[in-house]
Structure formats: C-alpha cells, structure tokens
C-alpha cells in the first residue's frame, strides 16, 4: 500500500552560540508571515505582540523575558506545563509560542499538536527552544509543523 507523495522539509537548527541574537533571529523568521500592518498596529497601540513562553525552568523564563522585554514589542504570557499552555491558548489570542520540548509535567509536542489540530488559529508560529535535540525529536517536530528549532543556551 502506498503512503502517497513524500514531502521533504529542511528545518535549520540554530545552535546557542549566537546568544540572544539567535533567539531574535528565530523570532524574526517565525513572525515573517505575520502581516506587517497587524504587527505595526499592535506596536502603535502599545499592546505588543502576544507571545506565550512555555518553559518549566524559572531561570530560562527569566532569560526569555530579558531578551524580549527591552524591545517593547512583545506582551509575554508564561506557562510551566502543557496543560497551562493549552489553557492560555484557549483563552487568549497568541501570535507566537516559544516552547521548551522537555517539561517537568509533559512535553512541548502536546502543545504543538494542540495548536496544529485546532480548527482556527492553527498557524501560530511555534519555535522549539530546548537544550536537547535528537534527530527523532527534530523529525517529529517537523511532522507536527514546528516553525523553527533553537538550541539552548541562546
């Protein structure tokens, strides 16, 4: 039995040696498809682009904020578990998700799968930011529709 056509995708893995610039570049790539007009309007309103940071380690959440807050472009929401992240996604309009792969109470695949399987707002850019990157994890992330994959430390 044939599985149908095969699609090959290359997902660049960005290693942490580029520091905060690596995270900023990942954000720029992920937001590239967003309407410039919509992003500008959010900035003009002072609301910021709503970003969900899903990370169970307090120091890493602090590092994300240290990179994002000085730009005055982002309104940051935080979640420590997939369950909390999914609840935020159900109740808030989020334009970007920064997602750790390995969490204490679950994994980032749960959140990514939820986003990609819902009927609306399923095209939110998702960036996996993790300290580990096995080949199988990367392939699985691509299959689920991750936009980018950055390795910690960024």
mmCIF file with all atom_site columns, C-alpha atoms in Angstrom:
data_model
loop_
_atom_site.group_PDB
_atom_site.id
_atom_site.type_symbol
_atom_site.label_atom_id
_atom_site.label_alt_id
_atom_site.label_comp_id
_atom_site.label_asym_id
_atom_site.label_entity_id
_atom_site.label_seq_id
_atom_site.pdbx_PDB_ins_code
_atom_site.Cartn_x
_atom_site.Cartn_y
_atom_site.Cartn_z
_atom_site.occupancy
_atom_site.B_iso_or_equiv
_atom_site.pdbx_formal_charge
_atom_site.auth_seq_id
_atom_site.auth_comp_id
_atom_site.auth_asym_id
_atom_site.auth_atom_id
_atom_site.pdbx_PDB_model_num
ATOM 1   C CA . UNK A 1 1   ? 0.000  0.000  0.000  1.00 0.00 ? 1   UNK A CA 1
ATOM 2   C CA . UNK A 1 2   ? 1.376  3.400  -0.986 1.00 0.00 ? 2   UNK A CA 1
ATOM 3   C CA . UNK A 1 3   ? 1.615  6.198  1.561  1.00 0.00 ? 3   UNK A CA 1
ATOM 4   C CA . UNK A 1 4   ? 1.173  8.866  -1.096 1.00 0.00 ? 4   UNK A CA 1
ATOM 5   C CA . UNK A 1 5   ? 3.559  11.657 -2.033 1.00 0.00 ? 5   UNK A CA 1
ATOM 6   C CA . UNK A 1 6   ? 6.504  12.399 0.218  1.00 0.00 ? 6   UNK A CA 1
ATOM 7   C CA . UNK A 1 7   ? 7.374  15.952 1.159  1.00 0.00 ? 7   UNK A CA 1
ATOM 8   C CA . UNK A 1 8   ? 10.895 16.765 2.249  1.00 0.00 ? 8   UNK A CA 1
ATOM 9   C CA . UNK A 1 9   ? 11.460 19.701 4.551  1.00 0.00 ? 9   UNK A CA 1
ATOM 10  C CA . UNK A 1 10  ? 14.710 21.086 5.852  1.00 0.00 ? 10  UNK A CA 1
ATOM 11  C CA . UNK A 1 11  ? 14.464 22.708 9.230  1.00 0.00 ? 11  UNK A CA 1
ATOM 12  C CA . UNK A 1 12  ? 17.505 24.714 10.215 1.00 0.00 ? 12  UNK A CA 1
ATOM 13  C CA . UNK A 1 13  ? 18.773 24.055 13.709 1.00 0.00 ? 13  UNK A CA 1
ATOM 14  C CA . UNK A 1 14  ? 20.216 27.142 15.285 1.00 0.00 ? 14  UNK A CA 1
ATOM 15  C CA . UNK A 1 15  ? 22.771 26.432 17.965 1.00 0.00 ? 15  UNK A CA 1
ATOM 16  C CA . UNK A 1 16  ? 23.093 28.532 21.084 1.00 0.00 ? 16  UNK A CA 1
ATOM 17  C CA . UNK A 1 17  ? 26.479 30.010 20.233 1.00 0.00 ? 17  UNK A CA 1
ATOM 18  C CA . UNK A 1 18  ? 24.817 33.026 18.646 1.00 0.00 ? 18  UNK A CA 1
ATOM 19  C CA . UNK A 1 19  ? 23.463 34.208 22.016 1.00 0.00 ? 19  UNK A CA 1
ATOM 20  C CA . UNK A 1 20  ? 20.370 36.373 22.240 1.00 0.00 ? 20  UNK A CA 1
ATOM 21  C CA . UNK A 1 21  ? 20.795 37.224 18.564 1.00 0.00 ? 21  UNK A CA 1
ATOM 22  C CA . UNK A 1 22  ? 19.907 33.609 17.748 1.00 0.00 ? 22  UNK A CA 1
ATOM 23  C CA . UNK A 1 23  ? 16.616 33.918 19.598 1.00 0.00 ? 23  UNK A CA 1
ATOM 24  C CA . UNK A 1 24  ? 15.867 37.292 18.000 1.00 0.00 ? 24  UNK A CA 1
ATOM 25  C CA . UNK A 1 25  ? 16.606 35.884 14.542 1.00 0.00 ? 25  UNK A CA 1
ATOM 26  C CA . UNK A 1 26  ? 14.304 32.949 15.262 1.00 0.00 ? 26  UNK A CA 1
ATOM 27  C CA . UNK A 1 27  ? 11.566 35.354 16.307 1.00 0.00 ? 27  UNK A CA 1
ATOM 28  C CA . UNK A 1 28  ? 12.002 37.357 13.124 1.00 0.00 ? 28  UNK A CA 1
ATOM 29  C CA . UNK A 1 29  ? 11.785 34.211 10.986 1.00 0.00 ? 29  UNK A CA 1
ATOM 30  C CA . UNK A 1 30  ? 8.702  32.973 12.828 1.00 0.00 ? 30  UNK A CA 1
ATOM 31  C CA . UNK A 1 31  ? 6.901  36.300 12.584 1.00 0.00 ? 31  UNK A CA 1
ATOM 32  C CA . UNK A 1 32  ? 7.832  36.878 8.930  1.00 0.00 ? 32  UNK A CA 1
ATOM 33  C CA . UNK A 1 33  ? 4.490  35.521 7.711  1.00 0.00 ? 33  UNK A CA 1
ATOM 34  C CA . UNK A 1 34  ? 2.501  37.781 10.019 1.00 0.00 ? 34  UNK A CA 1
ATOM 35  C CA . UNK A 1 35  ? 1.006  40.858 8.425  1.00 0.00 ? 35  UNK A CA 1
ATOM 36  C CA . UNK A 1 36  ? 3.350  43.806 8.883  1.00 0.00 ? 36  UNK A CA 1
ATOM 37  C CA . UNK A 1 37  ? 0.305  46.044 9.182  1.00 0.00 ? 37  UNK A CA 1
ATOM 38  C CA . UNK A 1 38  ? -1.159 43.993 12.049 1.00 0.00 ? 38  UNK A CA 1
ATOM 39  C CA . UNK A 1 39  ? 2.167  43.902 13.890 1.00 0.00 ? 39  UNK A CA 1
ATOM 40  C CA . UNK A 1 40  ? 2.643  47.643 13.447 1.00 0.00 ? 40  UNK A CA 1
ATOM 41  C CA . UNK A 1 41  ? -0.872 48.331 14.721 1.00 0.00 ? 41  UNK A CA 1
ATOM 42  C CA . UNK A 1 42  ? -0.199 46.270 17.843 1.00 0.00 ? 42  UNK A CA 1
ATOM 43  C CA . UNK A 1 43  ? 3.017  48.157 18.443 1.00 0.00 ? 43  UNK A CA 1
ATOM 44  C CA . UNK A 1 44  ? 1.303  51.534 17.945 1.00 0.00 ? 44  UNK A CA 1
ATOM 45  C CA . UNK A 1 45  ? -1.434 50.549 20.407 1.00 0.00 ? 45  UNK A CA 1
ATOM 46  C CA . UNK A 1 46  ? 1.247  49.692 22.922 1.00 0.00 ? 46  UNK A CA 1
ATOM 47  C CA . UNK A 1 47  ? -0.253 46.243 23.300 1.00 0.00 ? 47  UNK A CA 1
ATOM 48  C CA . UNK A 1 48  ? 2.728  44.298 21.996 1.00 0.00 ? 48  UNK A CA 1
ATOM 49  C CA . UNK A 1 49  ? 2.729  41.053 20.077 1.00 0.00 ? 49  UNK A CA 1
ATOM 50  C CA . UNK A 1 50  ? 1.263  38.389 22.352 1.00 0.00 ? 50  UNK A CA 1
ATOM 51  C CA . UNK A 1 51  ? 3.896  35.720 22.982 1.00 0.00 ? 51  UNK A CA 1
ATOM 52  C CA . UNK A 1 52  ? 3.440  32.580 25.038 1.00 0.00 ? 52  UNK A CA 1
ATOM 53  C CA . UNK A 1 53  ? 6.607  31.273 26.680 1.00 0.00 ? 53  UNK A CA 1
ATOM 54  C CA . UNK A 1 54  ? 6.222  27.649 27.760 1.00 0.00 ? 54  UNK A CA 1
ATOM 55  C CA . UNK A 1 55  ? 9.161  26.797 29.995 1.00 0.00 ? 55  UNK A CA 1
ATOM 56  C CA . UNK A 1 56  ? 9.319  24.972 33.331 1.00 0.00 ? 56  UNK A CA 1
ATOM 57  C CA . UNK A 1 57  ? 12.669 26.366 34.468 1.00 0.00 ? 57  UNK A CA 1
ATOM 58  C CA . UNK A 1 58  ? 12.377 29.790 36.184 1.00 0.00 ? 58  UNK A CA 1
ATOM 59  C CA . UNK A 1 59  ? 15.849 30.927 35.079 1.00 0.00 ? 59  UNK A CA 1
ATOM 60  C CA . UNK A 1 60  ? 15.056 30.184 31.437 1.00 0.00 ? 60  UNK A CA 1
ATOM 61  C CA . UNK A 1 61  ? 11.748 32.080 31.649 1.00 0.00 ? 61  UNK A CA 1
ATOM 62  C CA . UNK A 1 62  ? 13.708 34.991 33.089 1.00 0.00 ? 62  UNK A CA 1
ATOM 63  C CA . UNK A 1 63  ? 16.209 34.736 30.204 1.00 0.00 ? 63  UNK A CA 1
ATOM 64  C CA . UNK A 1 64  ? 13.386 34.863 27.645 1.00 0.00 ? 64  UNK A CA 1
ATOM 65  C CA . UNK A 1 65  ? 11.993 37.965 29.311 1.00 0.00 ? 65  UNK A CA 1
ATOM 66  C CA . UNK A 1 66  ? 15.444 39.559 29.423 1.00 0.00 ? 66  UNK A CA 1
ATOM 67  C CA . UNK A 1 67  ? 15.689 39.187 25.643 1.00 0.00 ? 67  UNK A CA 1
ATOM 68  C CA . UNK A 1 68  ? 12.098 40.100 24.745 1.00 0.00 ? 68  UNK A CA 1
ATOM 69  C CA . UNK A 1 69  ? 11.084 42.873 27.154 1.00 0.00 ? 69  UNK A CA 1
ATOM 70  C CA . UNK A 1 70  ? 13.680 45.516 26.170 1.00 0.00 ? 70  UNK A CA 1
ATOM 71  C CA . UNK A 1 71  ? 12.300 45.534 22.612 1.00 0.00 ? 71  UNK A CA 1
ATOM 72  C CA . UNK A 1 72  ? 8.900  46.782 23.857 1.00 0.00 ? 72  UNK A CA 1
ATOM 73  C CA . UNK A 1 73  ? 7.387  44.720 21.039 1.00 0.00 ? 73  UNK A CA 1
ATOM 74  C CA . UNK A 1 74  ? 6.023  41.763 22.993 1.00 0.00 ? 74  UNK A CA 1
ATOM 75  C CA . UNK A 1 75  ? 3.338  41.089 25.585 1.00 0.00 ? 75  UNK A CA 1
ATOM 76  C CA . UNK A 1 76  ? 4.607  37.986 27.329 1.00 0.00 ? 76  UNK A CA 1
ATOM 77  C CA . UNK A 1 77  ? 2.459  35.290 28.910 1.00 0.00 ? 77  UNK A CA 1
ATOM 78  C CA . UNK A 1 78  ? 4.079  32.369 30.704 1.00 0.00 ? 78  UNK A CA 1
ATOM 79  C CA . UNK A 1 79  ? 3.175  28.725 31.249 1.00 0.00 ? 79  UNK A CA 1
ATOM 80  C CA . UNK A 1 80  ? 5.102  25.996 33.034 1.00 0.00 ? 80  UNK A CA 1
ATOM 81  C CA . UNK A 1 81  ? 3.154  22.946 31.842 1.00 0.00 ? 81  UNK A CA 1
ATOM 82  C CA . UNK A 1 82  ? 1.445  21.836 28.619 1.00 0.00 ? 82  UNK A CA 1
ATOM 83  C CA . UNK A 1 83  ? -1.893 21.956 30.450 1.00 0.00 ? 83  UNK A CA 1
ATOM 84  C CA . UNK A 1 84  ? -1.343 25.608 31.456 1.00 0.00 ? 84  UNK A CA 1
ATOM 85  C CA . UNK A 1 85  ? -0.174 26.493 27.936 1.00 0.00 ? 85  UNK A CA 1
ATOM 86  C CA . UNK A 1 86  ? -3.240 24.953 26.314 1.00 0.00 ? 86  UNK A CA 1
ATOM 87  C CA . UNK A 1 87  ? -5.497 26.819 28.749 1.00 0.00 ? 87  UNK A CA 1
ATOM 88  C CA . UNK A 1 88  ? -3.840 30.129 27.827 1.00 0.00 ? 88  UNK A CA 1
ATOM 89  C CA . UNK A 1 89  ? -4.149 29.317 24.117 1.00 0.00 ? 89  UNK A CA 1
ATOM 90  C CA . UNK A 1 90  ? -7.866 28.620 24.586 1.00 0.00 ? 90  UNK A CA 1
ATOM 91  C CA . UNK A 1 91  ? -8.488 31.914 26.379 1.00 0.00 ? 91  UNK A CA 1
ATOM 92  C CA . UNK A 1 92  ? -6.098 34.397 24.738 1.00 0.00 ? 92  UNK A CA 1
ATOM 93  C CA . UNK A 1 93  ? -5.091 35.447 21.251 1.00 0.00 ? 93  UNK A CA 1
ATOM 94  C CA . UNK A 1 94  ? -1.427 34.423 20.967 1.00 0.00 ? 94  UNK A CA 1
ATOM 95  C CA . UNK A 1 95  ? 0.701  35.325 17.934 1.00 0.00 ? 95  UNK A CA 1
ATOM 96  C CA . UNK A 1 96  ? 3.873  33.369 18.782 1.00 0.00 ? 96  UNK A CA 1
ATOM 97  C CA . UNK A 1 97  ? 4.771  30.411 21.004 1.00 0.00 ? 97  UNK A CA 1
ATOM 98  C CA . UNK A 1 98  ? 8.266  29.795 22.384 1.00 0.00 ? 98  UNK A CA 1
ATOM 99  C CA . UNK A 1 99  ? 8.153  26.229 23.583 1.00 0.00 ? 99  UNK A CA 1
ATOM 100 C CA . UNK A 1 100 ? 10.530 24.045 25.564 1.00 0.00 ? 100 UNK A CA 1
ATOM 101 C CA . UNK A 1 101 ? 10.472 20.462 24.367 1.00 0.00 ? 101 UNK A CA 1
ATOM 102 C CA . UNK A 1 102 ? 11.081 18.686 27.661 1.00 0.00 ? 102 UNK A CA 1
ATOM 103 C CA . UNK A 1 103 ? 8.922  19.910 30.526 1.00 0.00 ? 103 UNK A CA 1
ATOM 104 C CA . UNK A 1 104 ? 8.561  18.502 34.042 1.00 0.00 ? 104 UNK A CA 1
ATOM 105 C CA . UNK A 1 105 ? 4.879  17.672 33.516 1.00 0.00 ? 105 UNK A CA 1
ATOM 106 C CA . UNK A 1 106 ? 4.732  16.684 29.859 1.00 0.00 ? 106 UNK A CA 1
ATOM 107 C CA . UNK A 1 107 ? 6.389  17.854 26.669 1.00 0.00 ? 107 UNK A CA 1
ATOM 108 C CA . UNK A 1 108 ? 6.179  20.523 24.025 1.00 0.00 ? 108 UNK A CA 1
ATOM 109 C CA . UNK A 1 109 ? 4.803  18.087 21.460 1.00 0.00 ? 109 UNK A CA 1
ATOM 110 C CA . UNK A 1 110 ? 1.482  18.128 23.354 1.00 0.00 ? 110 UNK A CA 1
ATOM 111 C CA . UNK A 1 111 ? 1.191  21.904 22.939 1.00 0.00 ? 111 UNK A CA 1
ATOM 112 C CA . UNK A 1 112 ? 2.332  21.873 19.303 1.00 0.00 ? 112 UNK A CA 1
ATOM 113 C CA . UNK A 1 113 ? -0.119 19.093 18.470 1.00 0.00 ? 113 UNK A CA 1
ATOM 114 C CA . UNK A 1 114 ? -2.946 21.038 20.156 1.00 0.00 ? 114 UNK A CA 1
ATOM 115 C CA . UNK A 1 115 ? -2.149 24.191 18.165 1.00 0.00 ? 115 UNK A CA 1
ATOM 116 C CA . UNK A 1 116 ? -1.880 22.439 14.802 1.00 0.00 ? 116 UNK A CA 1
ATOM 117 C CA . UNK A 1 117 ? -5.015 20.330 15.297 1.00 0.00 ? 117 UNK A CA 1
ATOM 118 C CA . UNK A 1 118 ? -7.470 23.045 16.279 1.00 0.00 ? 118 UNK A CA 1
ATOM 119 C CA . UNK A 1 119 ? -9.842 24.398 13.630 1.00 0.00 ? 119 UNK A CA 1
ATOM 120 C CA . UNK A 1 120 ? -8.849 28.078 13.941 1.00 0.00 ? 120 UNK A CA 1
ATOM 121 C CA . UNK A 1 121 ? -5.588 29.873 14.764 1.00 0.00 ? 121 UNK A CA 1
ATOM 122 C CA . UNK A 1 122 ? -3.687 26.698 13.922 1.00 0.00 ? 122 UNK A CA 1
ATOM 123 C CA . UNK A 1 123 ? -0.975 28.579 12.042 1.00 0.00 ? 123 UNK A CA 1
ATOM 124 C CA . UNK A 1 124 ? 0.568  30.362 15.027 1.00 0.00 ? 124 UNK A CA 1
ATOM 125 C CA . UNK A 1 125 ? 4.359  30.333 14.673 1.00 0.00 ? 125 UNK A CA 1
ATOM 126 C CA . UNK A 1 126 ? 5.926  27.896 17.135 1.00 0.00 ? 126 UNK A CA 1
ATOM 127 C CA . UNK A 1 127 ? 9.623  27.834 17.969 1.00 0.00 ? 127 UNK A CA 1
ATOM 128 C CA . UNK A 1 128 ? 11.005 24.916 19.951 1.00 0.00 ? 128 UNK A CA 1
ATOM 129 C CA . UNK A 1 129 ? 13.752 26.184 22.247 1.00 0.00 ? 129 UNK A CA 1
ATOM 130 C CA . UNK A 1 130 ? 15.399 23.266 24.002 1.00 0.00 ? 130 UNK A CA 1
ATOM 131 C CA . UNK A 1 131 ? 18.671 22.046 25.436 1.00 0.00 ? 131 UNK A CA 1
ATOM 132 C CA . UNK A 1 132 ? 18.458 18.712 23.661 1.00 0.00 ? 132 UNK A CA 1
ATOM 133 C CA . UNK A 1 133 ? 17.839 17.856 20.038 1.00 0.00 ? 133 UNK A CA 1
ATOM 134 C CA . UNK A 1 134 ? 17.763 14.246 18.964 1.00 0.00 ? 134 UNK A CA 1
ATOM 135 C CA . UNK A 1 135 ? 17.232 13.527 15.296 1.00 0.00 ? 135 UNK A CA 1
ATOM 136 C CA . UNK A 1 136 ? 13.935 11.784 16.083 1.00 0.00 ? 136 UNK A CA 1
ATOM 137 C CA . UNK A 1 137 ? 12.687 14.800 18.043 1.00 0.00 ? 137 UNK A CA 1
ATOM 138 C CA . UNK A 1 138 ? 13.522 17.140 15.182 1.00 0.00 ? 138 UNK A CA 1
ATOM 139 C CA . UNK A 1 139 ? 11.782 14.907 12.643 1.00 0.00 ? 139 UNK A CA 1
ATOM 140 C CA . UNK A 1 140 ? 8.725  14.603 14.888 1.00 0.00 ? 140 UNK A CA 1
ATOM 141 C CA . UNK A 1 141 ? 8.644  18.384 15.401 1.00 0.00 ? 141 UNK A CA 1
ATOM 142 C CA . UNK A 1 142 ? 8.753  18.928 11.634 1.00 0.00 ? 142 UNK A CA 1
ATOM 143 C CA . UNK A 1 143 ? 5.955  16.428 11.118 1.00 0.00 ? 143 UNK A CA 1
ATOM 144 C CA . UNK A 1 144 ? 3.805  18.288 13.646 1.00 0.00 ? 144 UNK A CA 1
ATOM 145 C CA . UNK A 1 145 ? 4.542  21.637 11.993 1.00 0.00 ? 145 UNK A CA 1
ATOM 146 C CA . UNK A 1 146 ? 7.109  23.463 14.144 1.00 0.00 ? 146 UNK A CA 1
ATOM 147 C CA . UNK A 1 147 ? 8.382  26.666 12.529 1.00 0.00 ? 147 UNK A CA 1
ATOM 148 C CA . UNK A 1 148 ? 11.890 26.688 13.970 1.00 0.00 ? 148 UNK A CA 1
ATOM 149 C CA . UNK A 1 149 ? 14.118 24.891 16.450 1.00 0.00 ? 149 UNK A CA 1
ATOM 150 C CA . UNK A 1 150 ? 16.711 26.688 18.597 1.00 0.00 ? 150 UNK A CA 1
ATOM 151 C CA . UNK A 1 151 ? 19.164 25.049 20.951 1.00 0.00 ? 151 UNK A CA 1
ATOM 152 C CA . UNK A 1 152 ? 19.794 26.425 24.438 1.00 0.00 ? 152 UNK A CA 1
ATOM 153 C CA . UNK A 1 153 ? 21.614 28.294 25.646 1.00 0.00 ? 153 UNK A CA 1
ATOM 154 C CA . UNK A 1 154 ? 20.649 31.080 23.331 1.00 0.00 ? 154 UNK A CA 1
#
